[in-house]
Coordinates of C-alpha atoms and ligand atoms in Angstrom, one line a residue:
M1 CA -6.5 29.0 -3.3
S2 CA -3.0 30.0 -4.5
R3 CA -1.6 28.6 -1.3
E4 CA -3.4 25.3 -1.9
I5 CA -1.9 25.1 -5.4
A6 CA 1.5 26.0 -4.1
D7 CA 1.2 23.2 -1.4
H8 CA 0.2 20.7 -4.1
L9 CA 3.1 21.6 -6.4
R10 CA 5.5 21.5 -3.4
Y11 CA 4.5 17.9 -2.6
Y12 CA 4.7 16.8 -6.2
A13 CA 8.2 18.3 -6.3
E14 CA 8.8 16.4 -3.0
L15 CA 7.9 13.2 -4.8
G16 CA 10.4 13.9 -7.5
V17 CA 7.9 15.0 -10.2
T18 CA 9.7 17.4 -12.5
G19 CA 6.9 18.3 -14.9
V20 CA 3.1 18.2 -15.5
S21 CA 1.1 17.2 -18.6
R22 CA -1.9 19.2 -20.0
S23 CA -3.2 16.0 -21.5
A24 CA -6.9 15.3 -20.5
Q25 CA -5.8 11.7 -19.8
W26 CA -4.3 12.7 -16.5
R27 CA -7.2 14.7 -15.3
T28 CA -9.4 11.8 -14.4
R29 CA -8.9 9.4 -11.5
P30 CA -8.0 5.8 -12.5
G31 CA -11.3 3.9 -13.0
E32 CA -13.4 7.0 -13.4
A33 CA -15.0 8.0 -16.7
S34 CA -15.0 11.7 -15.7
A35 CA -14.9 13.9 -12.6
S36 CA -18.7 14.3 -12.8
D37 CA -19.5 10.6 -12.2
S38 CA -16.7 10.0 -9.8
I39 CA -17.3 7.5 -7.1
P40 CA -15.4 7.0 -3.9
S41 CA -13.9 3.6 -4.7
G42 CA -12.8 4.4 -8.2
R43 CA -15.4 2.0 -9.5
R44 CA -19.1 1.4 -9.0
P45 CA -20.0 -0.3 -5.8
D46 CA -21.8 -3.6 -6.3
A47 CA -22.9 -6.6 -4.3
G48 CA -19.4 -8.0 -4.5
D49 CA -18.1 -5.0 -2.4
T50 CA -20.4 -6.0 0.4
D51 CA -19.4 -9.6 0.1
A52 CA -15.7 -8.5 0.2
A53 CA -16.4 -6.4 3.3
K54 CA -18.0 -9.4 5.0
S55 CA -15.2 -11.8 4.0
L56 CA -12.6 -9.3 5.3
L57 CA -14.5 -9.1 8.6
A58 CA -14.5 -13.0 8.7
I59 CA -10.7 -13.0 8.2
R60 CA -10.3 -10.4 10.9
T61 CA -12.5 -12.3 13.3
E62 CA -10.7 -15.6 12.6
I63 CA -7.3 -13.9 13.5
G64 CA -9.0 -12.6 16.6
P65 CA -8.1 -9.6 18.8
D66 CA -5.6 -11.6 20.8
C67 CA -3.9 -13.8 18.2
R68 CA -1.3 -16.1 19.7
R69 CA -0.2 -17.9 16.6
C70 CA 3.4 -16.6 16.8
K71 CA 5.7 -15.3 19.5
L72 CA 5.0 -11.6 18.9
H73 CA 1.9 -11.8 21.1
G74 CA 4.3 -12.1 24.1
L75 CA 6.8 -9.5 22.9
G76 CA 5.0 -6.3 23.7
R77 CA 2.6 -5.8 20.8
R78 CA -0.5 -3.8 21.8
Q79 CA -2.9 -5.0 19.1
V80 CA -3.3 -6.8 15.8
V81 CA -3.1 -4.3 12.9
F82 CA -5.3 -6.0 10.3
G83 CA -5.4 -3.5 7.4
V84 CA -7.5 -0.6 6.2
G85 CA -9.2 0.7 3.1
H86 CA -11.8 -0.1 0.5
P87 CA -12.8 -3.8 0.7
A88 CA -12.8 -4.0 -3.1
A89 CA -10.0 -1.6 -3.9
R90 CA -8.4 -1.8 -7.3
L91 CA -5.0 -0.8 -5.8
M92 CA -3.5 -2.5 -2.7
F93 CA -0.3 -1.6 -0.9
V94 CA 1.6 -4.1 1.2
G95 CA 4.1 -3.0 3.9
E96 CA 6.3 -5.0 6.2
A97 CA 4.9 -4.8 9.7
P98 CA 3.3 -2.3 12.1
G99 CA 5.6 0.2 13.8
E100 CA 5.0 1.9 17.1
G101 CA 2.4 4.4 15.9
E102 CA 0.5 1.7 14.0
D103 CA 0.6 -0.6 17.0
R104 CA -0.9 2.2 19.1
Q105 CA -3.6 3.3 16.6
G106 CA -4.4 -0.1 15.1
E107 CA -4.0 1.1 11.5
P108 CA -1.1 0.5 9.0
F109 CA 1.0 3.4 7.9
V110 CA -0.1 6.2 10.2
G111 CA 3.4 7.6 11.1
R112 CA 5.7 9.8 9.0
A113 CA 6.2 7.0 6.4
G114 CA 2.4 6.7 6.3
Q115 CA 2.0 10.4 5.7
L116 CA 4.4 10.1 2.7
L117 CA 2.4 7.1 1.5
T118 CA -0.8 9.1 1.6
K119 CA 0.9 11.8 -0.5
I120 CA 2.1 9.1 -3.0
I121 CA -1.5 7.8 -3.3
E122 CA -2.8 11.3 -3.8
A123 CA -0.2 12.1 -6.4
I124 CA -1.9 9.5 -8.7
G125 CA -5.3 11.1 -8.1
L126 CA -6.6 8.7 -5.5
H127 CA -7.6 9.1 -1.9
R128 CA -6.3 6.8 0.9
E129 CA -9.8 5.5 1.5
Q130 CA -10.0 4.2 -2.1
V131 CA -7.1 1.8 -1.8
Y132 CA -6.3 -1.0 0.6
I133 CA -3.3 -1.0 2.9
A134 CA -2.0 -4.0 4.8
N135 CA 1.2 -5.5 6.1
V136 CA 2.9 -8.9 5.6
I137 CA 2.7 -9.4 9.4
K138 CA 0.0 -7.9 11.6
C139 CA 1.8 -7.4 14.9
R140 CA 4.7 -5.1 15.7
P141 CA 8.1 -6.8 16.2
P142 CA 9.9 -5.5 19.2
G143 CA 12.2 -2.5 18.6
N144 CA 11.0 -2.6 14.9
R145 CA 13.3 -5.5 14.1
N146 CA 12.7 -7.4 10.9
P147 CA 9.9 -10.0 11.1
E148 CA 11.4 -13.5 11.6
P149 CA 10.6 -16.5 9.2
D150 CA 8.3 -18.3 11.7
E151 CA 6.3 -15.0 12.3
V152 CA 5.9 -14.6 8.5
A153 CA 4.9 -18.2 8.1
S154 CA 2.1 -17.9 10.6
C155 CA 0.8 -14.5 9.4
E156 CA 1.2 -14.4 5.6
P157 CA -1.7 -16.8 4.9
F158 CA -4.0 -14.0 6.2
L159 CA -2.4 -11.5 3.8
F160 CA -2.9 -13.9 0.9
R161 CA -6.6 -14.3 1.9
Q162 CA -6.9 -10.5 2.1
I163 CA -5.5 -10.2 -1.4
E164 CA -7.8 -12.9 -2.7
T165 CA -10.9 -11.3 -1.1
I166 CA -10.1 -7.7 -2.3
G167 CA -9.1 -8.8 -5.8
P168 CA -7.0 -5.7 -6.6
R169 CA -6.0 -4.9 -10.1
V170 CA -2.6 -3.7 -8.9
I171 CA -0.5 -4.7 -5.8
V172 CA 2.4 -2.5 -4.7
P173 CA 4.7 -4.1 -2.2
L174 CA 6.5 -1.4 -0.3
G175 CA 10.2 -2.2 0.2
K176 CA 12.4 -5.2 0.1
F177 CA 10.7 -7.2 2.8
A178 CA 7.2 -7.1 1.3
A179 CA 8.4 -7.6 -2.3
Q180 CA 10.6 -10.6 -1.4
C181 CA 7.8 -12.1 0.7
L182 CA 5.2 -11.8 -2.1
L183 CA 7.5 -12.9 -4.9
K184 CA 9.2 -15.6 -2.8
T185 CA 12.7 -14.4 -3.8
A186 CA 15.8 -13.1 -2.2
E187 CA 16.6 -10.6 -4.9
P188 CA 17.3 -7.1 -3.7
I189 CA 14.6 -4.4 -4.1
T190 CA 16.9 -2.5 -6.5
R191 CA 16.6 -5.5 -8.8
L192 CA 12.9 -6.2 -8.2
R193 CA 11.6 -2.7 -8.8
G194 CA 11.2 -1.2 -12.2
R195 CA 9.4 -4.3 -13.4
V196 CA 5.7 -5.5 -13.5
Y197 CA 5.0 -9.0 -12.4
E198 CA 1.8 -11.1 -12.8
Y199 CA 0.7 -12.1 -9.4
R200 CA -2.5 -13.9 -8.3
G201 CA -4.5 -12.2 -11.1
A202 CA -3.0 -8.8 -10.4
S203 CA -0.1 -6.7 -11.7
L204 CA 2.5 -6.5 -9.0
I205 CA 4.7 -3.4 -9.0
P206 CA 7.3 -3.4 -6.2
T207 CA 8.6 0.0 -5.1
F208 CA 10.7 1.5 -2.4
H209 CA 9.4 1.7 1.2
P210 CA 8.3 5.2 2.2
A211 CA 10.6 5.0 5.3
Y212 CA 13.5 4.5 2.9
L213 CA 12.3 7.6 0.9
L214 CA 12.5 9.6 4.1
R215 CA 16.1 8.7 4.4
N216 CA 16.9 8.8 0.7
P217 CA 14.7 11.5 -0.9
S218 CA 16.4 11.1 -4.3
A219 CA 14.7 7.7 -4.6
K220 CA 11.3 9.5 -4.8
R221 CA 11.9 9.9 -8.5
D222 CA 12.0 6.1 -9.0
V223 CA 8.8 5.7 -6.9
W224 CA 7.1 8.3 -9.1
E225 CA 8.1 6.2 -12.2
D226 CA 6.6 3.1 -10.5
M227 CA 3.4 5.0 -9.6
K228 CA 3.0 6.2 -13.2
K229 CA 2.9 2.6 -14.2
V230 CA 0.3 1.9 -11.5
R231 CA -1.8 4.8 -12.7
A232 CA -1.6 3.7 -16.4
I233 CA -2.7 0.1 -15.5
L234 CA -5.6 1.5 -13.4
Q235 CA -6.6 3.8 -16.3
G236 CA -6.5 0.9 -18.7
D237 CA -3.6 2.4 -20.6
A238 CA -1.1 -0.4 -20.1
Ligands
URA1 N1 6.1 0.4 7.9 C1 5.4 -0.7 7.5 O1 6.0 -1.5 6.7 N2 4.1 -0.8 7.8 C2 3.5 0.0 8.5 O2 2.3 -0.2 8.8 C3 4.2 1.2 9.0 C4 5.5 1.3 8.7

């Protein structure tokens, strides 16, 4: 038990958290009335959740397992990486594009950056299965190069349909690429983060990409500030 607590505190410290609060407000998960009536999605499942799951499946089917809408299909990608998580999640993360591990496993954010993302999600009291995680483009660009404008143009409509179907309360674009794509701006991430935007019925809170955090651990502090805003909105405090 003491080892578990030590591990927990270590990764909070890793995320740049410098203190804890004894306030009861922070002891429930966003969307939950109390720990005793907690539910896996952070809200009560309803018929809409099944509809959302069906609509997501319809989008995935429309893309198809062998999508050839852009040139990436011929540039070594193994599979289309659609997205993962709760079909009616209140919190959605959007990354850039699958990397090598994601391309192999068919799931976004499964590598080192993904493990850090999981810790970030857990640091605000949620589980990875309660949120939805997708990328702007669904196939791995060769050598992890940046997605090109024609690839984004063919793929982003599917992301927009995922967002519309899931209907999240909060969207967190991870890194410059996703933030610029969603907000249709060329402003740098350092200017975009730190603010809350209204976007397609959700609050959009850009933050740094977890891969950037692996290279620049001091930026974890800023991400923690962003995630506190996310948590406050999900708890109805903002
Ligand atoms: N980086 C991303 O932007 N997306 C992934 O799925 C993995 C790494």
